[in-house]
């Protein structure tokens, strides 16, 4: 007898698996051949990051445990319909749900993220954990204080799911895509031909500016668009320059 896994369960666990699988791809391409695409040197990563990579793995797993618990609770509380009587949404409806969810998630994350920088207590005791990785890398994308992960990512995801009206099956694809985008923004590489860099101005170089010590007041938008930064004056343009020791550097634009 075949074991049937519900869409709710898949929507909960698939994004977690996608996170580690996609991060693993960047670990595999992290060899010296790709150093010319790094936004920071290996030495910078060793010197500037105060959290060990082992500590980062544990921290991410803790956040994902919270994420799984909240997701299961959300799907338990959501009304269920009989599969036989529920019409599948059209492709255009799914596309609209994606757009709505992206806008809702971006709006939630921009204002919560920015407030965590404005409020000194929250930054020092909560958000600084994420910024202890001045040089971002792929599987450190969700290295947050558990409270931040719960509020920023998990609650934000739940709100975008509910407001968009997407089905649990659509949520599998949306949150997997959002996970890929978040990991990519923290990968620390500017790979030529990366389709996410073509489709989105919010990318690894854009977010790298935010992680630099001089960029903490700019580029709060995540994970998709840059609209709120541009609307509210926190947008910092940048240029990509070649470093003397090899690789690339995202430099904030000068006024």
XYZ file of C-alpha atoms in Angstrom:
255
model
C 0.000 0.000 0.000
C 1.494 3.309 -1.053
C 2.268 5.817 1.653
C 0.521 9.099 0.903
C 2.189 12.250 2.216
C -0.103 15.237 2.560
C 0.581 18.574 0.904
C 0.706 20.094 4.381
C 3.552 17.823 5.390
C 5.380 18.445 2.125
C 4.897 22.198 2.511
C 6.475 21.972 5.938
C 9.494 19.789 5.236
C 10.357 20.321 1.555
C 11.609 23.934 2.056
C 13.901 22.688 4.831
C 15.337 20.021 2.536
C 15.645 22.583 -0.266
C 17.590 24.880 2.090
C 20.274 22.296 2.795
C 20.330 20.916 -0.755
C 20.758 24.341 -2.376
C 23.271 25.419 0.269
C 25.124 22.196 -0.435
C 25.442 23.167 -4.092
C 27.238 26.348 -3.055
C 29.487 24.397 -0.719
C 30.415 22.134 -3.635
C 31.212 25.095 -5.907
C 33.159 26.804 -3.150
C 36.497 25.522 -4.419
C 39.385 27.758 -5.432
C 38.206 27.830 -9.062
C 35.259 29.972 -7.993
C 37.305 32.394 -5.865
C 37.190 34.898 -8.728
C 33.440 35.181 -8.143
C 33.622 35.625 -4.366
C 32.470 38.957 -2.923
C 34.910 38.550 -0.018
C 38.190 36.719 0.314
C 38.477 33.558 2.388
C 40.680 35.442 4.833
C 37.987 38.089 5.323
C 35.472 35.329 6.077
C 37.775 33.815 8.716
C 38.651 37.135 10.343
C 35.361 39.037 10.236
C 32.816 36.313 11.076
C 32.558 35.753 14.807
C 30.392 32.608 14.618
C 31.952 29.265 13.709
C 30.371 27.287 10.890
C 29.436 24.520 13.298
C 27.605 27.041 15.468
C 25.834 28.352 12.377
C 24.574 24.867 11.438
C 23.169 24.329 14.935
C 21.556 27.782 14.952
C 19.842 27.193 11.617
C 18.553 23.790 12.721
C 17.033 25.389 15.831
C 15.236 27.992 13.716
C 13.980 25.335 11.334
C 12.597 23.339 14.276
C 10.511 26.399 15.233
C 9.534 26.833 11.587
C 8.331 23.230 11.341
C 6.304 23.505 14.558
C 4.541 26.710 13.468
C 3.891 25.358 9.956
C 2.295 22.190 11.295
C 0.158 24.255 13.648
C -0.897 26.570 10.813
C -1.904 23.716 8.525
C -3.769 22.031 11.404
C -5.819 25.176 12.044
C -6.480 25.952 8.370
C -9.831 24.710 7.030
C -9.572 21.560 4.960
C -11.612 20.747 1.895
C -12.235 17.426 0.256
C -9.771 16.888 -2.574
C -12.493 15.522 -4.844
C -14.639 18.624 -4.549
C -11.922 21.247 -4.554
C -11.140 22.772 -7.930
C -7.472 23.172 -8.690
C -6.476 26.834 -9.107
C -5.592 27.943 -12.622
C -2.030 28.824 -13.567
C -2.965 32.506 -13.645
C -4.483 32.227 -10.153
C -1.340 30.550 -8.829
C 0.781 33.257 -10.461
C -1.299 35.968 -8.801
C -1.008 34.191 -5.441
C 2.771 34.085 -5.872
C 2.902 37.823 -6.564
C 0.644 38.668 -3.599
C 2.635 36.417 -1.268
C 5.924 37.944 -2.453
C 4.662 41.484 -1.848
C 3.227 40.616 1.565
C 6.390 38.805 2.665
C 8.612 41.639 1.424
C 6.492 44.237 3.240
C 6.480 42.306 6.509
C 10.202 41.595 6.415
C 11.212 45.130 5.441
C 9.494 46.836 8.361
C 10.338 44.206 10.985
C 13.921 43.995 9.745
C 14.364 47.759 9.706
C 12.900 48.136 13.189
C 15.384 45.576 14.483
C 18.123 47.936 13.313
C 16.471 51.063 14.715
C 15.789 49.568 18.153
C 19.184 49.230 19.836
C 17.993 46.599 22.304
C 16.579 44.385 19.570
C 19.661 44.811 17.415
C 22.118 44.083 20.227
C 20.269 41.131 21.729
C 18.363 39.675 18.770
C 19.360 40.782 15.275
C 23.100 41.044 15.856
C 23.327 37.250 15.776
C 22.598 37.330 12.047
C 25.067 40.181 11.521
C 27.827 38.289 13.291
C 28.269 36.905 9.768
C 29.657 40.047 8.159
C 30.747 37.863 5.263
C 27.596 35.902 4.338
C 27.651 32.333 3.094
C 24.880 30.111 1.779
C 23.916 27.934 4.730
C 24.186 30.909 7.092
C 21.163 32.542 5.438
C 18.845 31.543 8.305
C 21.380 31.972 11.095
C 19.193 34.087 13.353
C 18.165 34.386 16.962
C 15.194 31.982 17.381
C 12.892 34.906 18.214
C 13.904 36.739 15.036
C 13.493 33.606 12.948
C 10.040 33.067 14.423
C 8.909 36.685 13.937
C 10.607 37.589 10.668
C 10.556 34.381 8.662
C 8.020 31.987 10.140
C 5.267 34.471 11.044
C 5.950 36.454 7.873
C 5.595 33.283 5.835
C 2.366 32.368 7.604
C 0.874 35.798 6.903
C 1.835 35.667 3.229
C 0.300 32.193 2.973
C -2.989 33.291 4.543
C -3.315 36.635 2.732
C -2.518 35.182 -0.692
C -5.078 32.395 -0.257
C -2.737 29.826 -1.777
C -3.334 26.130 -1.285
C -0.903 23.942 0.678
C 0.272 22.483 -2.624
C 1.073 25.920 -4.018
C 2.810 26.718 -0.732
C 5.269 23.865 -1.343
C 6.529 25.630 -4.447
C 6.323 29.180 -3.102
C 8.270 28.539 0.105
C 10.798 26.379 -1.717
C 11.356 29.270 -4.138
C 11.582 31.787 -1.276
C 14.128 29.506 0.403
C 16.256 29.281 -2.745
C 16.115 33.074 -3.086
C 17.170 33.631 0.529
C 20.078 31.202 0.289
C 21.186 32.759 -2.992
C 21.148 36.259 -1.493
C 23.568 35.083 1.205
C 25.796 32.878 -0.950
C 28.641 35.409 -1.097
C 29.196 34.744 -4.808
C 28.422 36.652 -7.983
C 28.166 33.840 -10.501
C 27.814 34.834 -14.166
C 24.514 33.846 -15.705
C 22.720 33.416 -12.373
C 19.047 33.814 -13.424
C 18.086 35.210 -9.999
C 20.476 38.133 -10.601
C 18.770 38.773 -13.919
C 15.239 38.634 -12.516
C 15.802 40.448 -9.206
C 17.716 43.591 -8.234
C 17.689 42.209 -4.704
C 20.576 39.763 -4.967
C 23.800 38.603 -3.309
C 25.679 41.857 -3.974
C 22.724 44.023 -2.901
C 22.376 42.163 0.377
C 26.135 42.070 0.891
C 26.054 45.871 1.145
C 23.645 45.507 4.043
C 25.960 43.068 5.826
C 28.980 45.318 5.514
C 29.559 47.461 8.580
C 28.959 50.599 6.508
C 25.698 49.236 5.105
C 23.685 48.578 8.248
C 21.369 51.516 7.568
C 20.591 50.542 4.010
C 19.169 47.756 1.837
C 16.766 46.250 4.363
C 14.534 44.770 1.658
C 14.354 40.987 1.437
C 13.962 38.538 -0.119
C 12.504 39.561 -3.490
C 12.201 43.233 -4.393
C 13.866 46.554 -3.494
C 10.720 48.698 -3.633
C 10.520 49.600 0.058
C 14.151 50.680 0.157
C 13.553 52.955 -2.821
C 10.251 54.335 -1.500
C 11.568 55.070 2.001
C 15.076 56.271 1.147
C 17.094 53.321 2.423
C 18.250 52.160 -1.007
C 22.029 52.043 -1.413
C 23.231 51.490 -4.984
C 26.521 49.717 -5.457
C 29.166 48.901 -7.996
C 30.929 45.591 -8.517
C 34.699 46.031 -8.630
C 37.560 43.591 -8.986
C 39.687 43.141 -5.885
C 43.456 43.363 -6.162
C 43.827 39.977 -4.481
C 41.281 38.403 -6.814
C 37.534 38.098 -6.722
C 34.926 40.834 -6.621
C 33.757 43.481 -4.188
C 30.388 45.183 -3.841
C 31.143 48.836 -3.074
C 28.478 51.234 -1.816
C 27.990 54.224 -4.111
C 29.460 57.485 -2.895
C 27.216 60.516 -2.405
